[in-house]
């Protein structure tokens, strides 16, 4: 008879394998499920919460599907994947994946400002950073830097000066198994100023709060790269490391027959977020055994996975919570960040730690990108299969509103004042997609404007005025050896005494004038 501990170990392994197979089957099943009916929204469509806390309305559209309103047609909108407002709120960026371009719109007017084409030839050689030695071509050898790039997600760095855009693959790499690339856009002119190699099939990017690193998550082979961006000069940026999550995939697919890399990619690394102190990087595992991979940013090493969460597509840290969208289940959930960090600290010899205590809310099927309002009171979720923009009240973790949008929503971003949500809709198997919706939101309780708050905090006038006031107060206190409050009280007492003396003199003089004179 085998020892009891050995038996338990075998059972645990069997359970993990069962979870892995179930997770993989779930992803594949979702990819192979019948395409939901196509829905098209129109300007004027509305939705609201039961008690009017939030009211949603479609107020703008960019469309490019057969039969769409010609007045709203924008032929550059081709498989729009993601949307991002610039930090200053003046414009927003749409990545057209199959169009191989990024479109820039004026946030106030909706006018198209620029179209950034992700086409590279020998003439663009000056844009490329030196090879890092981390990523190697094994299937292609000629004209490696001549291609069209398919933009996926994006992230800003250097206070909005630069926008980083990873490419799903280089156009010649049929099955995304060799190094791809990431471009850097200078947002002052909206032109590409730098291009760097990446691992295969990069999707998510995230900038550390301290401005030191840009994380690039490789969906294609279970790795995460970190680029050192601490310099202000793009020419100085360089790869710091590439970290493997458990095991790196060996890629040797055909170069002529298409393979489904949306499912045949290991852990399907996706959602990526730095903790507020930049100590750790959390990466969602949509496939495999699931969980959230943890990287120690200080030590530049992989620590292990946090389990208890499956098929996590997008991760956000906001107002002390870690939020996750569970794609297949159509759920958004949250857990106190302190609880998450406690679990991270348990990672050591054991490469896993369980996360417990999630608060969950069922939204629409295919929960993809999520974003929170400035107050953190409302979470917005792009629900792909349901063709909905769903709103969750995070104080109760209840669904309070949903608005049908063009099939099939995938990306979104919310403006700094919470009043506008841009949603991209990408097609599925030739159905739906090619639509961008601008949704305006009215709140019963106004949301804080993050731009105004930031401006007030950094205003030279406000800072100078506050500084002078503090200096004056300190000088007065130093001169009289007592707090300003007591000084004002003393001064007021002196003024009252003076007034009383003046009044007494006036009364005496008046009485003297009225008295009879002696002869």
Tab-separated table of C-alpha atoms in Angstrom, residues 130-311:
chain	number	residue	atom	x	y	z
A	130	UNK	CA	19.374	47.159	-30.893
A	131	UNK	CA	18.498	43.445	-30.545
A	132	UNK	CA	18.399	42.390	-26.898
A	133	UNK	CA	19.471	38.804	-27.363
A	134	UNK	CA	16.351	37.664	-25.509
A	135	UNK	CA	14.249	36.826	-28.566
A	136	UNK	CA	15.345	34.609	-31.432
A	137	UNK	CA	13.965	33.919	-34.907
A	138	UNK	CA	13.682	30.205	-35.626
A	139	UNK	CA	11.324	30.095	-38.606
A	140	UNK	CA	12.104	33.198	-40.648
A	141	UNK	CA	15.420	34.724	-41.703
A	142	UNK	CA	14.885	37.272	-44.472
A	143	UNK	CA	13.505	40.826	-44.374
A	144	UNK	CA	12.606	40.400	-40.733
A	145	UNK	CA	11.807	44.089	-40.178
A	146	UNK	CA	9.626	44.461	-43.261
A	147	UNK	CA	6.027	43.834	-42.241
A	148	UNK	CA	2.643	45.209	-41.218
A	149	UNK	CA	1.981	45.108	-37.472
A	150	UNK	CA	-1.398	44.218	-35.983
A	151	UNK	CA	-1.962	46.495	-32.949
A	152	UNK	CA	-3.640	44.947	-29.900
A	153	UNK	CA	-3.628	46.914	-26.629
A	154	UNK	CA	-1.702	50.037	-25.588
A	155	UNK	CA	-0.424	51.915	-22.549
A	156	UNK	CA	0.944	55.392	-21.862
A	157	UNK	CA	4.232	56.270	-20.223
A	158	UNK	CA	6.113	59.444	-19.232
A	159	UNK	CA	2.911	61.236	-18.186
A	160	UNK	CA	1.212	60.592	-21.512
A	161	UNK	CA	4.127	61.639	-23.709
A	162	UNK	CA	4.491	58.150	-25.205
A	163	UNK	CA	2.002	55.452	-26.204
A	164	UNK	CA	3.220	51.841	-26.398
A	165	UNK	CA	1.479	49.565	-28.916
A	166	UNK	CA	2.318	45.825	-29.182
A	167	UNK	CA	1.675	43.851	-32.362
A	168	UNK	CA	-0.175	40.533	-32.274
A	169	UNK	CA	2.283	39.336	-34.906
A	170	UNK	CA	4.371	40.494	-37.809
A	171	UNK	CA	2.306	40.029	-40.968
A	172	UNK	CA	4.576	37.357	-42.450
A	173	UNK	CA	4.538	35.234	-39.259
A	174	UNK	CA	1.418	33.217	-39.985
A	175	UNK	CA	1.190	31.491	-36.596
A	176	UNK	CA	2.811	34.100	-34.358
A	177	UNK	CA	5.704	31.879	-33.267
A	178	UNK	CA	8.705	34.152	-33.855
A	179	UNK	CA	9.458	37.517	-32.210
A	180	UNK	CA	6.886	40.234	-32.760
A	181	UNK	CA	7.389	43.942	-31.991
A	182	UNK	CA	6.149	46.935	-30.027
A	183	UNK	CA	6.100	50.505	-31.313
A	184	UNK	CA	6.282	53.743	-29.353
A	185	UNK	CA	4.233	56.746	-30.458
A	186	UNK	CA	5.154	60.302	-29.479
A	187	UNK	CA	1.672	61.647	-28.690
A	188	UNK	CA	2.674	65.265	-29.354
A	189	UNK	CA	2.810	64.553	-33.089
A	190	UNK	CA	1.223	61.065	-33.054
A	191	UNK	CA	4.126	59.519	-34.960
A	192	UNK	CA	6.160	56.380	-34.264
A	193	UNK	CA	9.569	57.243	-32.781
A	194	UNK	CA	10.821	53.841	-31.619
A	195	UNK	CA	10.308	50.129	-32.344
A	196	UNK	CA	11.529	47.237	-30.223
A	197	UNK	CA	11.430	43.469	-30.594
A	198	UNK	CA	9.193	41.383	-28.299
A	199	UNK	CA	8.425	37.744	-27.683
A	200	UNK	CA	5.740	35.952	-29.715
A	201	UNK	CA	2.189	37.243	-29.656
A	202	UNK	CA	2.354	40.159	-27.186
A	203	UNK	CA	-1.070	41.408	-26.152
A	204	UNK	CA	-1.099	43.353	-22.905
A	205	UNK	CA	1.215	46.168	-21.831
A	206	UNK	CA	1.372	48.074	-18.540
A	207	UNK	CA	3.588	50.856	-17.192
A	208	UNK	CA	4.872	50.901	-13.617
A	209	UNK	CA	3.763	53.871	-11.519
A	210	UNK	CA	7.343	54.977	-10.869
A	211	UNK	CA	8.078	55.213	-14.590
A	212	UNK	CA	10.822	52.590	-14.505
A	213	UNK	CA	9.348	49.638	-16.400
A	214	UNK	CA	7.005	48.782	-19.239
A	215	UNK	CA	5.690	45.236	-18.914
A	216	UNK	CA	4.887	43.287	-22.085
A	217	UNK	CA	2.848	40.105	-21.648
A	218	UNK	CA	3.406	37.414	-24.285
A	219	UNK	CA	0.257	35.412	-24.855
A	220	UNK	CA	2.226	33.212	-27.241
A	221	UNK	CA	4.720	31.392	-25.002
A	222	UNK	CA	4.076	31.928	-21.252
A	223	UNK	CA	6.588	34.767	-20.821
A	224	UNK	CA	6.524	38.369	-19.598
A	225	UNK	CA	9.130	40.950	-20.604
A	226	UNK	CA	10.200	44.101	-18.757
A	227	UNK	CA	11.616	47.107	-20.622
A	228	UNK	CA	13.672	49.671	-18.704
A	229	UNK	CA	12.122	53.040	-19.619
A	230	UNK	CA	13.597	55.063	-16.761
A	231	UNK	CA	15.359	57.418	-19.171
A	232	UNK	CA	13.526	60.312	-20.801
A	233	UNK	CA	15.242	59.474	-24.088
A	234	UNK	CA	13.736	56.668	-26.207
A	235	UNK	CA	17.201	55.807	-27.505
A	236	UNK	CA	18.190	54.705	-23.988
A	237	UNK	CA	15.305	52.302	-23.449
A	238	UNK	CA	16.279	48.644	-23.350
A	239	UNK	CA	15.029	45.221	-22.335
A	240	UNK	CA	15.772	44.409	-18.703
A	241	UNK	CA	14.641	40.773	-18.736
A	242	UNK	CA	12.132	38.229	-19.990
A	243	UNK	CA	10.565	36.051	-17.280
A	244	UNK	CA	8.974	32.627	-17.785
A	245	UNK	CA	5.731	31.691	-16.026
A	246	UNK	CA	6.244	28.042	-14.980
A	247	UNK	CA	7.429	26.811	-18.391
A	248	UNK	CA	8.187	28.359	-21.756
A	249	UNK	CA	6.352	26.928	-24.737
A	250	UNK	CA	8.314	25.352	-27.574
A	251	UNK	CA	6.833	26.739	-30.771
A	252	UNK	CA	7.204	24.810	-33.988
A	253	UNK	CA	4.035	25.288	-35.989
A	254	UNK	CA	3.636	25.215	-39.731
A	255	UNK	CA	4.622	28.292	-41.727
A	256	UNK	CA	1.981	27.588	-44.383
A	257	UNK	CA	-1.051	26.147	-42.548
A	258	UNK	CA	-2.950	28.343	-40.086
A	259	UNK	CA	-3.099	27.277	-36.410
A	260	UNK	CA	-5.526	28.723	-33.849
A	261	UNK	CA	-3.084	30.605	-31.612
A	262	UNK	CA	-5.949	32.157	-29.635
A	263	UNK	CA	-6.266	28.821	-27.825
A	264	UNK	CA	-3.006	26.930	-28.477
A	265	UNK	CA	-0.859	29.219	-26.344
A	266	UNK	CA	-0.349	27.703	-22.903
A	267	UNK	CA	-1.567	29.848	-20.026
A	268	UNK	CA	-2.940	32.523	-22.382
A	269	UNK	CA	-1.351	35.321	-20.360
A	270	UNK	CA	-3.508	38.451	-20.561
A	271	UNK	CA	-4.509	40.989	-17.890
A	272	UNK	CA	-1.410	42.750	-16.529
A	273	UNK	CA	-1.155	45.230	-13.647
A	274	UNK	CA	1.512	46.557	-11.275
A	275	UNK	CA	0.663	46.796	-7.589
A	276	UNK	CA	0.500	50.433	-6.363
A	277	UNK	CA	3.991	50.236	-4.838
A	278	UNK	CA	5.395	48.580	-8.013
A	279	UNK	CA	6.756	45.690	-5.949
A	280	UNK	CA	4.786	43.051	-7.841
A	281	UNK	CA	3.386	42.490	-11.305
A	282	UNK	CA	0.159	40.466	-11.520
A	283	UNK	CA	-0.696	38.641	-14.763
A	284	UNK	CA	-3.979	36.844	-15.450
A	285	UNK	CA	-3.895	33.293	-16.845
A	286	UNK	CA	-6.915	32.830	-19.112
A	287	UNK	CA	-5.964	29.251	-19.945
A	288	UNK	CA	-4.256	26.226	-18.413
A	289	UNK	CA	-4.919	25.780	-14.698
A	290	UNK	CA	-5.856	29.459	-14.437
A	291	UNK	CA	-4.897	31.766	-11.624
A	292	UNK	CA	-2.828	34.936	-11.486
A	293	UNK	CA	0.924	34.783	-12.063
A	294	UNK	CA	3.045	36.900	-9.706
A	295	UNK	CA	6.373	38.485	-10.633
A	296	UNK	CA	8.636	40.140	-8.065
A	297	UNK	CA	9.659	43.347	-9.836
A	298	UNK	CA	12.464	44.142	-7.392
A	299	UNK	CA	14.123	40.767	-7.815
A	300	UNK	CA	13.003	40.331	-11.446
A	301	UNK	CA	11.785	36.789	-10.883
A	302	UNK	CA	8.625	34.707	-11.083
A	303	UNK	CA	7.215	33.785	-7.664
A	304	UNK	CA	4.275	31.528	-8.523
A	305	UNK	CA	0.533	31.623	-9.144
A	306	UNK	CA	-2.433	32.705	-7.049
A	307	UNK	CA	-5.215	30.165	-7.558
A	308	UNK	CA	-8.931	30.356	-6.864
A	309	UNK	CA	-9.669	32.396	-9.982
A	310	UNK	CA	-10.188	30.949	-13.468
A	311	UNK	CA	-10.174	32.375	-16.993
